[in-house]
Coordinates of C-alpha atoms in Angstrom, one line a residue:
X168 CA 0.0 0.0 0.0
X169 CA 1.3 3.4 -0.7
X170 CA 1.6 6.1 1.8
X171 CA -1.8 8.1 2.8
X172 CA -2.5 11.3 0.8
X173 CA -1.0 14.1 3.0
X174 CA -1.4 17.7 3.4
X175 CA 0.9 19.7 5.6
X176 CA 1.2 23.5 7.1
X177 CA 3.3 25.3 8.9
X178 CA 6.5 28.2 9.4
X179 CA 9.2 27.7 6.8
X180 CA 10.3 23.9 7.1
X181 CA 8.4 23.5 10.1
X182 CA 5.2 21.5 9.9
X183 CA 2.4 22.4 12.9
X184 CA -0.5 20.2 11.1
X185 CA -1.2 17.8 8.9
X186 CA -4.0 16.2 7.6
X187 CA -3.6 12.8 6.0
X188 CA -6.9 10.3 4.7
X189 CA -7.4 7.2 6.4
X190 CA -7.3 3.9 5.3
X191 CA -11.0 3.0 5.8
X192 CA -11.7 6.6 4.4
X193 CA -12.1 10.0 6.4
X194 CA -9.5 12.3 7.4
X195 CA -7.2 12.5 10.5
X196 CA -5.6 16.1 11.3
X197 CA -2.5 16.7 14.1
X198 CA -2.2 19.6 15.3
X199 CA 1.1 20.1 17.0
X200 CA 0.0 22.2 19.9
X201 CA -3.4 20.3 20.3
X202 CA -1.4 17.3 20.3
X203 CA 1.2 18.1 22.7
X204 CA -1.3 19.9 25.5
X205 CA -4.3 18.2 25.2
X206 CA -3.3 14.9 23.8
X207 CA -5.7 14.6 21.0
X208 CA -6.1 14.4 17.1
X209 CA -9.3 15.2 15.1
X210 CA -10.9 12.9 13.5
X211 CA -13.9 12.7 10.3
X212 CA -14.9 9.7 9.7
X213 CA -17.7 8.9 6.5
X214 CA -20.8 9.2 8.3
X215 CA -19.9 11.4 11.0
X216 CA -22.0 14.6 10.7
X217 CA -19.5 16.2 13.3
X218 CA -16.0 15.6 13.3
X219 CA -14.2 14.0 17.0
X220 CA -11.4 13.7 18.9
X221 CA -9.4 10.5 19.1
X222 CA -7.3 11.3 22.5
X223 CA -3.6 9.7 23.1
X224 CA -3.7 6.6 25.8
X225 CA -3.9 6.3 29.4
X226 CA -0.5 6.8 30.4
X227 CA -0.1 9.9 28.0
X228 CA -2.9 11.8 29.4
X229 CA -1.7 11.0 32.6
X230 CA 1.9 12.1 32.2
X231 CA 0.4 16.0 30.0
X232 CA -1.8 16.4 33.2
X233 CA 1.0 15.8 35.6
X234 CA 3.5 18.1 33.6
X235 CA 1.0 20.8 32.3
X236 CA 0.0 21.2 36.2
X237 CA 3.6 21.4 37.5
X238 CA 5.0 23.9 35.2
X239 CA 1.3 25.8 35.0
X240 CA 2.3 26.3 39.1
X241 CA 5.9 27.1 38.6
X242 CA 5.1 29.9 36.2
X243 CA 2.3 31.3 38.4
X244 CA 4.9 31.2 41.2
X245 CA 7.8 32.4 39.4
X246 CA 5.7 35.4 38.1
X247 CA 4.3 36.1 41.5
X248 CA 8.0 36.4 43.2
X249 CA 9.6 38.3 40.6
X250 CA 6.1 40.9 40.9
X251 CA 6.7 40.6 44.9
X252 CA 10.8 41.3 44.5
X253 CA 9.9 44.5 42.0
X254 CA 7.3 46.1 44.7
X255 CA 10.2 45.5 47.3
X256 CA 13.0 47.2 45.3
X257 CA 9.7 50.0 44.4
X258 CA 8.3 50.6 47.7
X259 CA 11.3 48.6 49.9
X260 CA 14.0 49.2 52.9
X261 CA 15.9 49.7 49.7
X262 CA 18.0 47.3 50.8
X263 CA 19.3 45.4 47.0
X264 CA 19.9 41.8 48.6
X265 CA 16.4 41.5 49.7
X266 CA 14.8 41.6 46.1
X267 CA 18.0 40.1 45.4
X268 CA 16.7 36.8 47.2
X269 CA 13.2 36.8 46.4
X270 CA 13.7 37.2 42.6
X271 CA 16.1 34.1 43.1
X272 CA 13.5 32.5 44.4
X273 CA 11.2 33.3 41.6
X274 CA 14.1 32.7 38.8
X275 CA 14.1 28.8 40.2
X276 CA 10.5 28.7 39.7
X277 CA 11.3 30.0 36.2
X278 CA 13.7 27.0 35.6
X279 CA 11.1 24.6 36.8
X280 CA 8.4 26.2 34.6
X281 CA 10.7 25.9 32.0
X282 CA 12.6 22.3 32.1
X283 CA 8.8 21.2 32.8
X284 CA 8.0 22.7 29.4
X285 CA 10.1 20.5 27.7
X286 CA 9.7 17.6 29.2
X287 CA 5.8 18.5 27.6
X288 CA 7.0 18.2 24.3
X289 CA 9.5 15.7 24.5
X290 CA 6.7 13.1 26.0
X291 CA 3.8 14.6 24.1
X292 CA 2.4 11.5 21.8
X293 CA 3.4 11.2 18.6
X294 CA 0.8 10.5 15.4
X295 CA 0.6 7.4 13.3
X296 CA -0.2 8.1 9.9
X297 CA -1.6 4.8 8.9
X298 CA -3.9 4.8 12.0
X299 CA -4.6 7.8 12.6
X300 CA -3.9 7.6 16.5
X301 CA -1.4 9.1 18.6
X302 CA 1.1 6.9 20.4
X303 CA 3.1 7.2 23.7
X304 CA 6.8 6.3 23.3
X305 CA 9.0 6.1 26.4
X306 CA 9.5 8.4 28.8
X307 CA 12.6 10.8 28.2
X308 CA 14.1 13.3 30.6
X309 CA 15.6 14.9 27.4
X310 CA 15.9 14.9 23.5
X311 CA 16.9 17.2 20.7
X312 CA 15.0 18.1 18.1
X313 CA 15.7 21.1 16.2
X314 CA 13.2 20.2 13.0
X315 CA 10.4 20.2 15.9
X316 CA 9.3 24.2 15.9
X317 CA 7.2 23.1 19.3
X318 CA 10.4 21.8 20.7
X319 CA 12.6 25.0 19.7
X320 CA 10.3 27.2 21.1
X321 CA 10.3 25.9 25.0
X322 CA 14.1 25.0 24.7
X323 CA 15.1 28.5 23.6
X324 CA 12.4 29.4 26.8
X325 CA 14.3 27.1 29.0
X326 CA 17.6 28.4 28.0
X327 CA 16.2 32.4 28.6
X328 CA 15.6 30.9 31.9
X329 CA 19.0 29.4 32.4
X330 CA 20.7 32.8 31.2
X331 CA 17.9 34.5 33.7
X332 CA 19.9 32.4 37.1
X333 CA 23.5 33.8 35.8
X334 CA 21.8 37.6 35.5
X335 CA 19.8 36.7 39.3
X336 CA 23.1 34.8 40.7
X337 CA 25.1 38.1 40.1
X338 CA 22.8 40.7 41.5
X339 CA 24.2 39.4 45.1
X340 CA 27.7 41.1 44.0
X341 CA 28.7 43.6 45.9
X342 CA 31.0 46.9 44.8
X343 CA 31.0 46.3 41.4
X344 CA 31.5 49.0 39.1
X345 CA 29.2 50.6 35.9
X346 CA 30.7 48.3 33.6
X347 CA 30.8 45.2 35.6
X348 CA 27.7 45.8 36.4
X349 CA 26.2 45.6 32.7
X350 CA 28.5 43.1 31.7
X351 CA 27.7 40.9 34.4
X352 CA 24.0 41.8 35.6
X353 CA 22.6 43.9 32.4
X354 CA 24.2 42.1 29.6
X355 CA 22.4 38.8 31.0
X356 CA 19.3 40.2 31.5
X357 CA 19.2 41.4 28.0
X358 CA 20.1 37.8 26.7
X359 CA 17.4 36.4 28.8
X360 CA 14.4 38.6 27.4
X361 CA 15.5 38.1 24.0
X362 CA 15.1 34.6 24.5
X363 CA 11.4 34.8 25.9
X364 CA 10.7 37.4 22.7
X365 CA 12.1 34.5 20.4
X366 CA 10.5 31.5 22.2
X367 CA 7.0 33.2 22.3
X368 CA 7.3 33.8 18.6
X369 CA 7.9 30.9 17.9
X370 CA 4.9 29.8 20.3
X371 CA 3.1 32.1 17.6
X372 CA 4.0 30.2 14.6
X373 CA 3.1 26.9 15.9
X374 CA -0.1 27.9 17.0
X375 CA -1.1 30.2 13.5
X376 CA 0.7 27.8 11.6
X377 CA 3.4 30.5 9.8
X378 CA 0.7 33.2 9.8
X379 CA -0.2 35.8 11.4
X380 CA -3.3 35.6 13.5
X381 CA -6.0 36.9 16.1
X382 CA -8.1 34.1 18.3
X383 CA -9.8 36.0 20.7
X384 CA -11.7 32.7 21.5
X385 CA -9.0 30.4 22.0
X386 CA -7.3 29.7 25.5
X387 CA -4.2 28.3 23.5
X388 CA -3.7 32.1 22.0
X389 CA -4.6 34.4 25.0
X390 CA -2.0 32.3 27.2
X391 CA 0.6 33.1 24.1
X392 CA -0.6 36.2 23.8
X393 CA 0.2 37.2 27.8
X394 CA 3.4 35.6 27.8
X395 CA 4.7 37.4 25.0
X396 CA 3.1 40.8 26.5
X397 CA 5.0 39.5 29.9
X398 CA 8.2 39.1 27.8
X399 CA 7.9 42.2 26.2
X400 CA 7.3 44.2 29.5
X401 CA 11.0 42.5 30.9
X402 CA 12.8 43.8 28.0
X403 CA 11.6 47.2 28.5
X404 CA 12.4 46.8 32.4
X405 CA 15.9 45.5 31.3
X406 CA 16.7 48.2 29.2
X407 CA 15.6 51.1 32.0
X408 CA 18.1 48.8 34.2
X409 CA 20.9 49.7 31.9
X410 CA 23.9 51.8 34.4
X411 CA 24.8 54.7 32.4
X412 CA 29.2 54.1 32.8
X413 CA 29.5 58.1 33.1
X414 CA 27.6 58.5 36.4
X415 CA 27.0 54.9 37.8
X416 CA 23.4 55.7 37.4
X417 CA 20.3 53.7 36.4
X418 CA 18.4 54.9 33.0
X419 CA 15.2 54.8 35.1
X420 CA 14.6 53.0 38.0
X421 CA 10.5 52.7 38.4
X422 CA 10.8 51.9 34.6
X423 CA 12.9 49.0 35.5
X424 CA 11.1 48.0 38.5
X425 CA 7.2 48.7 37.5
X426 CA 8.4 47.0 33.8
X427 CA 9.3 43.5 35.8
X428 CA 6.4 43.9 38.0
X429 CA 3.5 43.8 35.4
X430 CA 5.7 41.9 33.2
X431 CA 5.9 38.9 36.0
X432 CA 1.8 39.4 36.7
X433 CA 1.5 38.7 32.9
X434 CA 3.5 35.4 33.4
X435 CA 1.6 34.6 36.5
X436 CA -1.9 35.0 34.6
X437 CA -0.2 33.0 31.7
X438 CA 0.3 30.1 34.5
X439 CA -3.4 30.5 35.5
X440 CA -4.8 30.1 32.0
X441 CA -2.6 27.3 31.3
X442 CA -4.0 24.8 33.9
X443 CA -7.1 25.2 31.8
X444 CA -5.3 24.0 28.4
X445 CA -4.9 20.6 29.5
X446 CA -6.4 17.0 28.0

């Protein structure tokens, strides 16, 4: 038998669905993010007036609860700290290494959120063609898959994150000067944000499949749509951060501080909604 008619979309040589015809007649369409979150593939079968759902097994659902739950959680935490450490260096003793410590705190929950992520897509079920189903494989603590564009979007989230730790880790130095300062705190920070910017586009193109697009009813959008606007927000909170090397002083604090704090909310709400996307 030859291989099932197949029609693919996606960003550039990324495909984010495809829709093949099944053996016994009827369609099957995979949707990468539908897939990885919720588990399931739709299905039209002759018949049918109404297409459905044919959902992953057991142990797949299980494993897309467990994992959207814990890194929904850690984002909603992380967000909440780094919101809490802002208001402190805002409204504070002014003492630095007491936002210092909470946005640590935060940053790990960041790190959770993100490894947590992956470990989403690298267990999500795959699709068989010939079937029409999705299948588990074995659990995996890791993989890499650059042709994935689901998989390149939370690894380049997970490594803002990392970057994020070095740029928290070296807030707790102590008489450093302008230029060590952004080269060791600043320069960092920057690094990080780019990172979310780049991992929430690419969030984008999976989800709109290349295009641009507006889904005011879907959950899978809005929760893209905050985290981007949360990513956004640090970027313009890192560049107010920046220490001028002429006078030692910051472009604009409350900028900087006010930018992380709605920023991290936005991250926080992100969380929220995403216990809702789940199978």
């Amino acid at each position: 038998m030859g291989q099932p008619e197949q029609r693919a979309e996606g960003a550039g040589p990324f495909t984010t669905r495809l829709a093949w015809r099944l053996p016994e007649g009827g369609t099957a369409v995979w949707e990468s993010r539908l897939a990885r979150r919720r588990g399931v593939i739709a299905v039209h079968r002759p018949g049918e007036p109404d297409g459905r759902h044919a959902v992953a097994d057991p142990v797949s659902i299980s494993r897309l609860r467990r994992l959207n739950t814990v890194a929904a959680v850690a984002f909603v935490l992380g967000g909440a700290l780094f919101a809490a450490g802002a208001w402190v260096a805002q409204f504070g003793s002014g003492d630095p290494t007491e936002s210092a410590w909470i946005y640590f705190a935060g940053g790990l929950c960041f790190n959770t959120g993100g490894y947590v992520s992956l470990l989403q897509v690298v267990n999500a079920p795959r699709h068989d063609v010939g079937r029409g189903t999705l299948v588990t494989r074995r659990w995996r603590w890791w993989s890499y898959e650059p042709a994935r564009l689901d998989w390149l979007s939370v690894a380049v989230l997970f490594a803002g994150t990392l970057v994020f730790a070095v740029d928290l880790l070296d807030s707790f130095l102590r008489g450093l000067d302008s230029q060590q300062v952004n080269r060791l705190i600043w320069a960092p920070d920057i690094v990080g944000c780019v990172l979310f910017l780049v991992s929430g586009h690419l969030a984008f193109l999976e989800l709109c499949h290349g295009r641009r697009c507006v889904h005011p009813r879907s959950l899978a959008w809005w929760i893209v749509a905050v985290n981007q606007l949360g990513s956004a927000l640090f970027m313009v909170s890192a560049i107010a951060a920046f220490t001028r090397p002429g006078t030692g002083s910051v472009v604009d604090t409350g900028v900087a501080n006010w930018g992380t704090l709605v920023g991290a909310l936005c991250f926080s709400l992100g969380g929220v909604l995403q216990l809702f996307e789940r199978p």
